[in-house]
PDB file of C-alpha atoms and ligand atoms in Angstrom:
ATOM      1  CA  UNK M  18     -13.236 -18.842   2.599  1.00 97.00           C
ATOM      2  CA  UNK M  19     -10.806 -16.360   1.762  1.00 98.00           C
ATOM      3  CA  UNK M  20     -11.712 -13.257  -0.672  1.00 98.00           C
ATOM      4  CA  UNK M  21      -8.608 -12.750  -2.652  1.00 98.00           C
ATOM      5  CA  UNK M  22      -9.027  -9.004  -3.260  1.00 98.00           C
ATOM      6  CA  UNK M  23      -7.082  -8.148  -7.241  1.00 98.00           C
ATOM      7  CA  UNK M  24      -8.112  -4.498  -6.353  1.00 98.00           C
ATOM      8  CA  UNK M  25      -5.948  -4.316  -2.784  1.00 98.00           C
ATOM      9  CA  UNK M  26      -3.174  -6.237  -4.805  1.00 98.00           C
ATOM     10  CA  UNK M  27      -2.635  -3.786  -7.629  1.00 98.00           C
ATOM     11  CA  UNK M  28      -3.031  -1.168  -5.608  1.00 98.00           C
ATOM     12  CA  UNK M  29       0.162  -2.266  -3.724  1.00 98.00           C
ATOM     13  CA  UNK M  30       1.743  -3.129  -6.642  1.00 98.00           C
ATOM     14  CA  UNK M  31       1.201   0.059  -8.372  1.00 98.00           C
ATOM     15  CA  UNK M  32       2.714   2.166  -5.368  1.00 98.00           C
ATOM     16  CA  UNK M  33       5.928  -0.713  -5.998  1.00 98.00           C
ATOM     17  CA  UNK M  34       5.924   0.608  -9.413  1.00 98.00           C
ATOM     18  CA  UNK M  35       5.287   4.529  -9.104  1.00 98.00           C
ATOM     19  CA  UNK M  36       8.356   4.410  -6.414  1.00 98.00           C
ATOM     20  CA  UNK M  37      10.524   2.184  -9.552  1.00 98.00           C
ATOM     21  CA  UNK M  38       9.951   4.907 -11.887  1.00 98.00           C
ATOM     22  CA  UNK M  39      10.890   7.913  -9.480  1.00 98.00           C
ATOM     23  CA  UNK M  40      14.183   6.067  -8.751  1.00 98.00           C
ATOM     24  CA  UNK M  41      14.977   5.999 -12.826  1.00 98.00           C
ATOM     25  CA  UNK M  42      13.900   9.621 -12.970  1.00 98.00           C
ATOM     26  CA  UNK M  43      15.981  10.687  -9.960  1.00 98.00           C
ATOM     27  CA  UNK M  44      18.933   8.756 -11.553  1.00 97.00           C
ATOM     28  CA  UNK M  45      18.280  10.666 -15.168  1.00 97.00           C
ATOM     29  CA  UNK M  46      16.198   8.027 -17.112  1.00 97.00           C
ATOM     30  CA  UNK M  47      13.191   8.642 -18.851  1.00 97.00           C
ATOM     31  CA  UNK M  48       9.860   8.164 -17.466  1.00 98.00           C
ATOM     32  CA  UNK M  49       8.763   4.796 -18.975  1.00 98.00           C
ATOM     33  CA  UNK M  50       6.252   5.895 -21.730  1.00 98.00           C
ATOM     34  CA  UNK M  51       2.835   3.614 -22.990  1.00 98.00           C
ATOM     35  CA  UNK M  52       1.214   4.075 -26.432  1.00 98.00           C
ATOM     36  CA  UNK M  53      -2.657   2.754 -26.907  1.00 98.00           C
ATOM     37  CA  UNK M  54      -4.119   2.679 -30.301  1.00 98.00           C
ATOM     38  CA  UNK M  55      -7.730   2.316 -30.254  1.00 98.00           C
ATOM     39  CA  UNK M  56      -9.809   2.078 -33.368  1.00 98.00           C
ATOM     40  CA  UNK M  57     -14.024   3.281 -33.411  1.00 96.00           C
ATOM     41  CA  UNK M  58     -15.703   3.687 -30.462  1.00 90.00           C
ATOM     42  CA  UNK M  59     -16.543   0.570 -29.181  1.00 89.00           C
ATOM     43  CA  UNK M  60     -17.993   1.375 -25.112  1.00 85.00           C
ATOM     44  CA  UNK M  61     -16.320  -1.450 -23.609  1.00 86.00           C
ATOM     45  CA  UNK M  62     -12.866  -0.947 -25.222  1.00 93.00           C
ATOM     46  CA  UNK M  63     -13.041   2.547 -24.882  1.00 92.00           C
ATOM     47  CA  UNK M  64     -13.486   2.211 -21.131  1.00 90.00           C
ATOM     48  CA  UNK M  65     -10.665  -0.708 -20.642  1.00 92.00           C
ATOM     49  CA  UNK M  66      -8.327   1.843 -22.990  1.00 96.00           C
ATOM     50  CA  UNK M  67      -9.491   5.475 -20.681  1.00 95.00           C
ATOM     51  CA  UNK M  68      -8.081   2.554 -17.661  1.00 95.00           C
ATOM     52  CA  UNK M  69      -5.280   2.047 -18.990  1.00 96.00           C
ATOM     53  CA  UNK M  70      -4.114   5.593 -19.506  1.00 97.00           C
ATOM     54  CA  UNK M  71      -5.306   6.493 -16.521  1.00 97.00           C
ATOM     55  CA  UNK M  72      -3.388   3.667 -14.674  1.00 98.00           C
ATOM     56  CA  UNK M  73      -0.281   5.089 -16.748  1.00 98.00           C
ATOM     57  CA  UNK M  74      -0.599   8.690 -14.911  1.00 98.00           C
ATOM     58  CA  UNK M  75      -1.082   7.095 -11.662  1.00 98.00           C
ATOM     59  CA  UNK M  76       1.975   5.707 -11.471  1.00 98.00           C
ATOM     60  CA  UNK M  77       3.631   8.314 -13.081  1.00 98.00           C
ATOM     61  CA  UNK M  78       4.324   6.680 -16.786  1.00 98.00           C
ATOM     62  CA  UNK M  79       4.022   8.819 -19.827  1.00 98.00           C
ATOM     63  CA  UNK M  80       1.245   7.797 -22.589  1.00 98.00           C
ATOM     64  CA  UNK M  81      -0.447   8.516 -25.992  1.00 98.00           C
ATOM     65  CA  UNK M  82      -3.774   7.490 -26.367  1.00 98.00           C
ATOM     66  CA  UNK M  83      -4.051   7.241 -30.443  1.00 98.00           C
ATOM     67  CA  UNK M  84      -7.344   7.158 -31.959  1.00 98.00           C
ATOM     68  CA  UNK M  85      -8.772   6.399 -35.601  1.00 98.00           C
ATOM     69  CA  UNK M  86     -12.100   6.211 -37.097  1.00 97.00           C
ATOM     70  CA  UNK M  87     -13.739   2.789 -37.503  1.00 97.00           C
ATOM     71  CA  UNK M  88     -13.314   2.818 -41.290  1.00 98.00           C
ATOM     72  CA  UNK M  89      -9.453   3.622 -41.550  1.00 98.00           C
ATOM     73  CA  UNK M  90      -7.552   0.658 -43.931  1.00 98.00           C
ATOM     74  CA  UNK M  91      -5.189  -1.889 -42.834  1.00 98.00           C
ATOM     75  CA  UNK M  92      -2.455   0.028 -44.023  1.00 98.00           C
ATOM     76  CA  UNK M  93      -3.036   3.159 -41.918  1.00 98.00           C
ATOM     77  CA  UNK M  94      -3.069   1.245 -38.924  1.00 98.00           C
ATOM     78  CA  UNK M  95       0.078  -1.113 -40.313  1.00 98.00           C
ATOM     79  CA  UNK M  96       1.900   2.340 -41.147  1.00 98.00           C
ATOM     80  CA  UNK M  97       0.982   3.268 -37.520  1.00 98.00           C
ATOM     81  CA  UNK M  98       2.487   0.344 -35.920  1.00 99.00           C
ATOM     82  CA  UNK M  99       5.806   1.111 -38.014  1.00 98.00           C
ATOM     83  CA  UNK M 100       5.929   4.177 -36.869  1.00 98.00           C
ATOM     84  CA  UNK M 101       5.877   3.346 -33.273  1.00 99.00           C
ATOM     85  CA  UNK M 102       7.906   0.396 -33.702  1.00 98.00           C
ATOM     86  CA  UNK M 103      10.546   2.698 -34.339  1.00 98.00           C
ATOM     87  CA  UNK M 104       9.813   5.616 -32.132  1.00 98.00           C
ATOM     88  CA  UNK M 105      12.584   5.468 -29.332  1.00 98.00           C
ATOM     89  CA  UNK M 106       9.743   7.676 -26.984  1.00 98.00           C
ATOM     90  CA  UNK M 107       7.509   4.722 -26.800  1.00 98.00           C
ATOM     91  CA  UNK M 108       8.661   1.627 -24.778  1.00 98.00           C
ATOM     92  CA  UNK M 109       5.393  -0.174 -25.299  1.00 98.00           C
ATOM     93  CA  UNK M 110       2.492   0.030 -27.083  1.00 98.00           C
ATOM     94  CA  UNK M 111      -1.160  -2.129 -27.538  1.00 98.00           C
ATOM     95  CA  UNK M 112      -3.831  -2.253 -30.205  1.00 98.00           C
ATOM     96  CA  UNK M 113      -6.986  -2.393 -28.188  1.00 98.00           C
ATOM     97  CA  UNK M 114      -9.216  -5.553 -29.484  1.00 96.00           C
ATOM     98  CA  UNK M 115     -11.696  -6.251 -30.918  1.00 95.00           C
ATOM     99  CA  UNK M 116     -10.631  -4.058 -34.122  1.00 97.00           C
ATOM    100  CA  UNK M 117     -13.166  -3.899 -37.039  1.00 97.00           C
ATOM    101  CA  UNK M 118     -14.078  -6.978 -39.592  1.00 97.00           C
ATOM    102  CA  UNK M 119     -12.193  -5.586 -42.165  1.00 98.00           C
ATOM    103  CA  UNK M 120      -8.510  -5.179 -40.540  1.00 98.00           C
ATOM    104  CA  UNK M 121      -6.631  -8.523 -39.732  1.00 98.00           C
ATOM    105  CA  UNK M 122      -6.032  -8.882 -36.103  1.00 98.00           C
ATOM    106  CA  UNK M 123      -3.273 -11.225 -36.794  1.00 98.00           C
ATOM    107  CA  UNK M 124      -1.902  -9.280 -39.062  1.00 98.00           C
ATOM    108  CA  UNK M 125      -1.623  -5.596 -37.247  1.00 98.00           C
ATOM    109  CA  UNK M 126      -0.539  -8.096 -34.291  1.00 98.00           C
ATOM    110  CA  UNK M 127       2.384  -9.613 -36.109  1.00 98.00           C
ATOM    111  CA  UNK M 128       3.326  -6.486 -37.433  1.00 99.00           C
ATOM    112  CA  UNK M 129       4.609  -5.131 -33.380  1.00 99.00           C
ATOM    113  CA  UNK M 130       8.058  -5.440 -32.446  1.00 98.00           C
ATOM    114  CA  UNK M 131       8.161  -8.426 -29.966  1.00 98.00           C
ATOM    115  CA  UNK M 132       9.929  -6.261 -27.900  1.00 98.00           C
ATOM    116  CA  UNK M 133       7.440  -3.272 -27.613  1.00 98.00           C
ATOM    117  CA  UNK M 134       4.600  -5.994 -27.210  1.00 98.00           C
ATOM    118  CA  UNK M 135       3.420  -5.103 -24.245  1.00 98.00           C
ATOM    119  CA  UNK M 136       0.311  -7.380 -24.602  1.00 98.00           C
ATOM    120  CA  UNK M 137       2.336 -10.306 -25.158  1.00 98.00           C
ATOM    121  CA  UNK M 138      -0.083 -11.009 -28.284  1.00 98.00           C
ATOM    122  CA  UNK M 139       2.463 -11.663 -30.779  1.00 98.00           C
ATOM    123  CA  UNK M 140       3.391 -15.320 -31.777  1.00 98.00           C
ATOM    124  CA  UNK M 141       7.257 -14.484 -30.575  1.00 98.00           C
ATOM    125  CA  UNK M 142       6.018 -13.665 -27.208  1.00 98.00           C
ATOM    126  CA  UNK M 143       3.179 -16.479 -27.324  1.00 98.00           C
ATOM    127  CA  UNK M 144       6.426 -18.884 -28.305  1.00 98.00           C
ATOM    128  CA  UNK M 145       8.347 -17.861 -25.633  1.00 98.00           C
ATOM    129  CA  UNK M 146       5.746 -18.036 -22.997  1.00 98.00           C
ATOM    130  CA  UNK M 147       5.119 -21.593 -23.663  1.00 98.00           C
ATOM    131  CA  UNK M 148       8.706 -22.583 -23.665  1.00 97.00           C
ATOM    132  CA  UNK M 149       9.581 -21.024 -20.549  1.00 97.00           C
ATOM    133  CA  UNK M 150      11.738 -17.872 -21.950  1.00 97.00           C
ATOM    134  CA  UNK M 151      11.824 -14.822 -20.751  1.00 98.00           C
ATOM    135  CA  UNK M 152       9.226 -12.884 -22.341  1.00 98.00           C
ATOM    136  CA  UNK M 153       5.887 -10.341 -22.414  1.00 98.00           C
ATOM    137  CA  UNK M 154       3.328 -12.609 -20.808  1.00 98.00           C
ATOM    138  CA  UNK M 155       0.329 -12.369 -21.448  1.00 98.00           C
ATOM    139  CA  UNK M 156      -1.555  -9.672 -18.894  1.00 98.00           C
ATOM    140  CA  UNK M 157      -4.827 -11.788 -17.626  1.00 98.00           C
ATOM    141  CA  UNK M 158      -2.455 -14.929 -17.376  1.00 98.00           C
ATOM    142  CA  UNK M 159       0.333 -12.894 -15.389  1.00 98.00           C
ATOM    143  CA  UNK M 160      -1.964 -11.264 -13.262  1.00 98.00           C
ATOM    144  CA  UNK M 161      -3.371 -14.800 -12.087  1.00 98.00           C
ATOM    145  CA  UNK M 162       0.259 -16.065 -11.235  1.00 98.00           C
ATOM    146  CA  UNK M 163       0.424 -12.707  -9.367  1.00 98.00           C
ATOM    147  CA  UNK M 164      -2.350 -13.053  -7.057  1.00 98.00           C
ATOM    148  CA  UNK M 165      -1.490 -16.931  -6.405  1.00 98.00           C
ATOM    149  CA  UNK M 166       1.992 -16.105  -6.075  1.00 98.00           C
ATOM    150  CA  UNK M 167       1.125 -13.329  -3.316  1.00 98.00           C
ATOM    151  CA  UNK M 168      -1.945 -15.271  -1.380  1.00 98.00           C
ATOM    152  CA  UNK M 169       0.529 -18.158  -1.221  1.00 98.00           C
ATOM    153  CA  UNK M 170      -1.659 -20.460  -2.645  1.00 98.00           C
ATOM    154  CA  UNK M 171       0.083 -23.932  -3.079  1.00 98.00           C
ATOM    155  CA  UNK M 172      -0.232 -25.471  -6.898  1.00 98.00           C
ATOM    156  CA  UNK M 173       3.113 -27.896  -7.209  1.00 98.00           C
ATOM    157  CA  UNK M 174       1.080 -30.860  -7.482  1.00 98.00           C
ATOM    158  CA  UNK M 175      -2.696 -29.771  -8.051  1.00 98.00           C
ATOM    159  CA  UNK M 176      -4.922 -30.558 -10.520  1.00 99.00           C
ATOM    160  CA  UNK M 177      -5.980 -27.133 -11.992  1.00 99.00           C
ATOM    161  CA  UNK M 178      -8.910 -27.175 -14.458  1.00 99.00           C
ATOM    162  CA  UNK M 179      -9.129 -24.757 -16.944  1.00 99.00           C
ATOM    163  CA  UNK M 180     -12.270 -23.620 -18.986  1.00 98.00           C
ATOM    164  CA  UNK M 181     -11.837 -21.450 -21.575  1.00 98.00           C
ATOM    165  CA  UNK M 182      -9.406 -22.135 -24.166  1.00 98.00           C
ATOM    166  CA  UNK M 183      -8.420 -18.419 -25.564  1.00 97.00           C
ATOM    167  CA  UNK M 184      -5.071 -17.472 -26.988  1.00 96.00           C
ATOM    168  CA  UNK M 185      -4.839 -14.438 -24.342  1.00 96.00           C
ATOM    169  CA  UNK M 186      -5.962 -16.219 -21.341  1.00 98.00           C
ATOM    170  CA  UNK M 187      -6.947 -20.049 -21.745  1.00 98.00           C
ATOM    171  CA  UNK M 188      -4.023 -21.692 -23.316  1.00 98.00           C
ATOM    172  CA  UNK M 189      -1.089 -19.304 -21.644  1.00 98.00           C
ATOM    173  CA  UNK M 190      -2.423 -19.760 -18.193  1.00 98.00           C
ATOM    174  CA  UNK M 191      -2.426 -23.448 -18.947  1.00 98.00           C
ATOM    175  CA  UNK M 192       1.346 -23.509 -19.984  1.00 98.00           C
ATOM    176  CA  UNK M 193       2.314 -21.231 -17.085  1.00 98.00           C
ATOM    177  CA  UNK M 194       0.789 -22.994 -14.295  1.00 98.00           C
ATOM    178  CA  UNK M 195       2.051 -26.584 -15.856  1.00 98.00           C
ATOM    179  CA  UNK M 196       5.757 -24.942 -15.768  1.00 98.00           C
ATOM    180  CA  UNK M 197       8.374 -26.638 -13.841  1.00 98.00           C
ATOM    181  CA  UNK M 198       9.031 -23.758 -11.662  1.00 97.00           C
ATOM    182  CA  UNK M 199       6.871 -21.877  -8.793  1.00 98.00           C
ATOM    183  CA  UNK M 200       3.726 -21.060  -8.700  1.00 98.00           C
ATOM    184  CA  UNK M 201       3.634 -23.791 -11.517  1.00 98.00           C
ATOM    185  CA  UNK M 202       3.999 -27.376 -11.050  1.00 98.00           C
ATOM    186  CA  UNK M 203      -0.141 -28.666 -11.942  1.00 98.00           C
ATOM    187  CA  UNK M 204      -1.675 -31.249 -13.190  1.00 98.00           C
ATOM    188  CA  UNK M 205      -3.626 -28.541 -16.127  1.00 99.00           C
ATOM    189  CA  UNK M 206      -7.014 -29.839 -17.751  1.00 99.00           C
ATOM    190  CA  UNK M 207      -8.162 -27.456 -20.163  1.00 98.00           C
ATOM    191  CA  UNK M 208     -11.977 -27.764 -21.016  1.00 98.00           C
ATOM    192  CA  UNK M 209     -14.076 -25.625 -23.920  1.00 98.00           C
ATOM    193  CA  UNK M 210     -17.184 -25.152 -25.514  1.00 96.00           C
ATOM    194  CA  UNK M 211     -16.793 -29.342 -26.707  1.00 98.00           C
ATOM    195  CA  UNK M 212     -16.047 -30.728 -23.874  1.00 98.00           C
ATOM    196  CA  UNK M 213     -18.917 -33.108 -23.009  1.00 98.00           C
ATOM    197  CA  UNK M 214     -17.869 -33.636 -19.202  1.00 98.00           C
ATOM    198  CA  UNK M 215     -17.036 -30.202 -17.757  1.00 98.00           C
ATOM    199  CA  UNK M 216     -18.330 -30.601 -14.843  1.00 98.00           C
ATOM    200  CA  UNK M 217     -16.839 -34.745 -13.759  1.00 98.00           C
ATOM    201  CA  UNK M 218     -13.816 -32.635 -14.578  1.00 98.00           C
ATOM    202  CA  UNK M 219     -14.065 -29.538 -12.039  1.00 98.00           C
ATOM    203  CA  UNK M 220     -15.264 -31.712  -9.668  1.00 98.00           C
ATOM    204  CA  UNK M 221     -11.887 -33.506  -9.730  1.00 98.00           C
ATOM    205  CA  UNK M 222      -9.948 -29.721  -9.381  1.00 99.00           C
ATOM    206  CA  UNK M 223      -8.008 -28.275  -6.700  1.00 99.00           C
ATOM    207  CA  UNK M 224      -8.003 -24.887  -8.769  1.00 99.00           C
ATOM    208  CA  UNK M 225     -10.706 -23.732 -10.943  1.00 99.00           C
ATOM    209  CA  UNK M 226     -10.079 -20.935 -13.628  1.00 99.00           C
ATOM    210  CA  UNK M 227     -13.315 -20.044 -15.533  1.00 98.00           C
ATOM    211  CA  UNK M 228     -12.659 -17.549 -18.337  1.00 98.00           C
ATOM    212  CA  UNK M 229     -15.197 -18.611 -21.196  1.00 96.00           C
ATOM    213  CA  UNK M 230     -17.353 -15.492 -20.979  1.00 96.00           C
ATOM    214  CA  UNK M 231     -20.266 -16.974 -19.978  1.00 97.00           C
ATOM    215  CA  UNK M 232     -21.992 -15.328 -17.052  1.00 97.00           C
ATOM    216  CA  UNK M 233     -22.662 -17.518 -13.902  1.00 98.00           C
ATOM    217  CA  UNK M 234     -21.712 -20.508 -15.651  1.00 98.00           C
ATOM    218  CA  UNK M 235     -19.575 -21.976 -12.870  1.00 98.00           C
ATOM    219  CA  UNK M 236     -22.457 -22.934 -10.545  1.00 98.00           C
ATOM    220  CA  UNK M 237     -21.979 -24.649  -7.066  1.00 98.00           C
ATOM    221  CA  UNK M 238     -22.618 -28.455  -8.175  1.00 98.00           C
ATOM    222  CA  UNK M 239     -19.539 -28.037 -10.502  1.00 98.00           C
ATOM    223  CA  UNK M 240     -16.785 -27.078  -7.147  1.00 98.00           C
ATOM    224  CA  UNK M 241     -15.413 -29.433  -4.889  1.00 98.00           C
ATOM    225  CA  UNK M 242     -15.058 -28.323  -1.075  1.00 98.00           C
ATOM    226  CA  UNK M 243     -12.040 -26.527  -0.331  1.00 98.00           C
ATOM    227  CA  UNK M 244     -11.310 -25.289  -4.115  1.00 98.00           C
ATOM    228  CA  UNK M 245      -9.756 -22.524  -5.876  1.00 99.00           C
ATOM    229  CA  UNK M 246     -12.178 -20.467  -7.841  1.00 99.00           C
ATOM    230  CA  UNK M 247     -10.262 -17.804  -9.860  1.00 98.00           C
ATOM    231  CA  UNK M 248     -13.081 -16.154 -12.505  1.00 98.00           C
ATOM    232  CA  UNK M 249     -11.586 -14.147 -15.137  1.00 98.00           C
ATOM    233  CA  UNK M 250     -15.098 -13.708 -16.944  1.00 97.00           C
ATOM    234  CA  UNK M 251     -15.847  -9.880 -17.409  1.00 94.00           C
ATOM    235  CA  UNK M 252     -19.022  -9.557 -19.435  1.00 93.00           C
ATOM    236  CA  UNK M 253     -20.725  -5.948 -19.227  1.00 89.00           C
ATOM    237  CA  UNK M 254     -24.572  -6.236 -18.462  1.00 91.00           C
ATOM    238  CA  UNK M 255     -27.382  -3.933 -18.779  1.00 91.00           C
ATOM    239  CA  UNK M 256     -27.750  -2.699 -15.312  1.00 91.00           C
ATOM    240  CA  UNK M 257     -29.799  -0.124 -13.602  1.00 92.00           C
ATOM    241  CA  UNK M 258     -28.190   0.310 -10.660  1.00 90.00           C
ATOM    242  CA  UNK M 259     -25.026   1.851 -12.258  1.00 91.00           C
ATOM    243  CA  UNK M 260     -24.548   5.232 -13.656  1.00 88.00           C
ATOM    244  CA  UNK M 261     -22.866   3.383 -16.699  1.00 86.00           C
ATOM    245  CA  UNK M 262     -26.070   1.453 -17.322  1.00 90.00           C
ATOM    246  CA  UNK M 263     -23.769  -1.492 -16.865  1.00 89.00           C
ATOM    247  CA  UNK M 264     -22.027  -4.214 -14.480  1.00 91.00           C
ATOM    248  CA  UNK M 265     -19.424  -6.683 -14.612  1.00 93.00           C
ATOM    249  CA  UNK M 266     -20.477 -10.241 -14.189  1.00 96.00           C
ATOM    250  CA  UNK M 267     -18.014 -13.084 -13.736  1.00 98.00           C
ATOM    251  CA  UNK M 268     -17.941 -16.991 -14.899  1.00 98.00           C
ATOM    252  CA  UNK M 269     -18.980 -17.884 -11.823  1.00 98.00           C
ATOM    253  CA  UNK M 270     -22.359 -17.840  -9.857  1.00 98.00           C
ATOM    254  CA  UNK M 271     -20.309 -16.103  -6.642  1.00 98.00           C
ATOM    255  CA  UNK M 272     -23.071 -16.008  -3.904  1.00 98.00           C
ATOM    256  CA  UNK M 273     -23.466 -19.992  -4.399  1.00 98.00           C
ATOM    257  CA  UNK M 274     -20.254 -21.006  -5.010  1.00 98.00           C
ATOM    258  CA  UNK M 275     -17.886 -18.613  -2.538  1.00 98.00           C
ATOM    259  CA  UNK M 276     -19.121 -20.342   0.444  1.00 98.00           C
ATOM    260  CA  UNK M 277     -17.541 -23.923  -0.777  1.00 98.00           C
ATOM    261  CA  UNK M 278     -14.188 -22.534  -1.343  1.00 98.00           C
ATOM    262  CA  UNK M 279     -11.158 -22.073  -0.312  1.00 98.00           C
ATOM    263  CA  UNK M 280     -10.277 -19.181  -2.394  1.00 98.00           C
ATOM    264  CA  UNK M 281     -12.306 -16.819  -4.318  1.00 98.00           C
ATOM    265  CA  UNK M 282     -11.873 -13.903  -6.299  1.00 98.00           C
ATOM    266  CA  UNK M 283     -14.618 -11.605  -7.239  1.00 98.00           C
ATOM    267  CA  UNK M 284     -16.041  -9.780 -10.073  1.00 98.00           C
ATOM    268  CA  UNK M 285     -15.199  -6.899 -10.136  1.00 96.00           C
ATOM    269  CA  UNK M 286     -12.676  -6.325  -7.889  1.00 97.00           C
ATOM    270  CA  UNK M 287     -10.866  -9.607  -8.672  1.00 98.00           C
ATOM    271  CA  UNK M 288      -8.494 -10.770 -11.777  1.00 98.00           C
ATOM    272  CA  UNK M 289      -9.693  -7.258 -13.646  1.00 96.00           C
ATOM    273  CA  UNK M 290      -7.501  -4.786 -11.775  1.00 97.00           C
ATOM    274  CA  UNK M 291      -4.209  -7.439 -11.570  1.00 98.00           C
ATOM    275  CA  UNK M 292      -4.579  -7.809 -15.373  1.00 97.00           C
ATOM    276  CA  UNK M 293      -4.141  -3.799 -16.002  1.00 97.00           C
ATOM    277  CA  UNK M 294      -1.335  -3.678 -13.424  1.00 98.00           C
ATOM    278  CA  UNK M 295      -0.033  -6.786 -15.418  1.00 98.00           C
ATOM    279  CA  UNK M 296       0.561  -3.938 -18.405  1.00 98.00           C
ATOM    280  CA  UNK M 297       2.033  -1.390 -15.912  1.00 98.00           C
ATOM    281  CA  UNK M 298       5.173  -4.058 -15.448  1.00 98.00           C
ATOM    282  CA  UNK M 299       5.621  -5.181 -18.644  1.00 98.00           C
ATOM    283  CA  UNK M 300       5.872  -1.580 -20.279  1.00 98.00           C
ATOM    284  CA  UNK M 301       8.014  -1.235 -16.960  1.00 98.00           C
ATOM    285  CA  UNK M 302       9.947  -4.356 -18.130  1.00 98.00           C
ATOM    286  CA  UNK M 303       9.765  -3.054 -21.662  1.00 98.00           C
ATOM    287  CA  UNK M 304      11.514   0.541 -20.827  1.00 98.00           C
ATOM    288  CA  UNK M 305      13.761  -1.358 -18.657  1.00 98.00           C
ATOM    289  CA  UNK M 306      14.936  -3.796 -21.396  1.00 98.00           C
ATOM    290  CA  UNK M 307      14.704  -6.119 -18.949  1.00 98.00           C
ATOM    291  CA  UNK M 308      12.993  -9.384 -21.390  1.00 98.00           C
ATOM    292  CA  UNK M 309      14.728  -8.326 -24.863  1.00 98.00           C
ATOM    293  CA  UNK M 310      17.912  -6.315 -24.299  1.00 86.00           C
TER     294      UNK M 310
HETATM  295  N1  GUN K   1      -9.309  -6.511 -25.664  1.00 58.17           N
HETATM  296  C1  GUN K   1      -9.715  -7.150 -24.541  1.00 58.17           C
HETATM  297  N2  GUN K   1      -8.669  -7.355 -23.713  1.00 58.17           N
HETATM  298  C2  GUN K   1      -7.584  -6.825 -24.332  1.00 58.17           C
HETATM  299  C3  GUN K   1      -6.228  -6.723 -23.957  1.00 58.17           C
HETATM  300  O1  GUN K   1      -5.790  -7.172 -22.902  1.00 58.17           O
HETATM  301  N3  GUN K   1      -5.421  -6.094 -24.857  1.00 58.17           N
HETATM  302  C4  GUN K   1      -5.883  -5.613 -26.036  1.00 58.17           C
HETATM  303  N4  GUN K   1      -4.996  -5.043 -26.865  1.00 58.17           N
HETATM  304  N5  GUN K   1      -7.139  -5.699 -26.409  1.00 58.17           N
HETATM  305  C5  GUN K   1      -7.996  -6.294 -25.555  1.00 58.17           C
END
């Protein structure tokens, strides 16, 4: 079995990066620049956005963490995204999810500049992905492709099961690994919360992606000896062996199921760290104008 270590991987990607950007400084560009807008003061999205920013610095990017109040209207936010829309300082820029009932999600979302989506959440990016153009993909999805792409794992001709049928990671995963193109090439079954036969179908997989949020669902009488086991689930427990009061716990009952496989990656330490780099080179693409010129 072979830990596939996200954390080592982004590590070494973000040094690839931090050198990238002192070559465009040396040569009199700007330093590529990241805007987050995060609305209340939700813990978990407050930690993933403090991340990001602090990924930003590390590899020397410039960013603006911008903050409102729960209770602000639609239109604040909308007038917001305007604004940095057309701010030549930003290259890219995300609205943290979840934001609150009242605010559209699709809305705000469609209201960012395909080419300062950063995310890859809007439908012009979403379109793109699934027709093989170039585009902002998606960051949990690109950071999987990532880590197969540099553990060499063969898919041309697997059967890759999917569970977990999200716009953000489910369904663009799905299209990217059934591309005709490298790493690409499966067989993709995508499974959800009404599938009746999850598990006849993972037993049948060469690749497993869980990424329904459900803690330790994956258990070992679902894998197949020899498989792929990439779990994307993140949910924050109570803990108290953290200083946080919380953990991360993945899709997939690891202790059981690592010793069957192939390939593993682990929670944390896994897909979490390659999706936040994933953000680092698209708002390096972005500044770049390397996907919409
Ligand atoms: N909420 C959870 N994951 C994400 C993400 O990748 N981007 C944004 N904008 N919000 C999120």
């Amino acid at each position: 079995m072979i830990l596939i270590d996200g954390k080592e991987t982004a590590t070494k990607i973000k040094l690839e990066i931090a050198e990238e950007v002192k070559k465009i400084i040396a040569s009199g560009g700007k330093k590529p620049h990241l805007a987050a807008v995060l609305v209340g003061t939700d813990g978990g999205s407050e930690t993933y956005v403090n991340y990001k920013v602090k990924d930003c610095e590390q590899v020397g990017f410039g960013s603006s963490l911008i903050r409102f109040d729960e209770n602000i209207s639609e239109q604040v936010l909308l007038d917001k995204v305007k604004e940095l829309n057309e701010d030549p300082e930003i290259d890219g820029f995300i609205v943290q999810l979840p934001l609150p009932d009242h605010i559209a999600e699709s809305k705000v979302i469609e209201a960012i500049d395909p080419s300062k989506d950063v995310d890859g959440f809007h439908p012009v990016n979403a379109g793109r992905l699934m027709i093989g153009m170039p585009c902002f993909q998606s960051a949990t999805p690109a950071g999987i492709v990532e880590l197969i792409d540099r553990y060499n794992i063969e898919t041309s001709g697997k059967h890759c099961v999917i569970i977990g049928r999200s716009n953000i990671v489910g369904k663009p995963i799905a299209s990217l690994l059934a591309q005709k193109r490298s790493p690409g090439n499966c067989t993709v079954t995508v499974c959800h919360s009404r599938t009746t036969n999850i598990k006849e179908l993972t037993l049948q997989a060469d690749i497993i992606i869980a990424a329904m949020g459900y803690p330790g669902f994956l258990t070992e009488d679902m894998v197949p000896e020899g498989a792929v086991i990439i779990d994307v689930g993140t949910t924050r427990v109570k803990s108290d062996q953290t200083k946080s009061g919380f953990k991360l716990k993945g899709d997939v009952d690891f202790e059981a199921v690592a010793p069957k496989c192939s390939y593993i990656t682990p929670v944390p330490g896994g897909i979490g760290p390659m999706t936040r780099v994933s953000l680092l080179l698209n708002t390096l693409k972005a500044a770049k104008k390397e996907v919409y010129s």
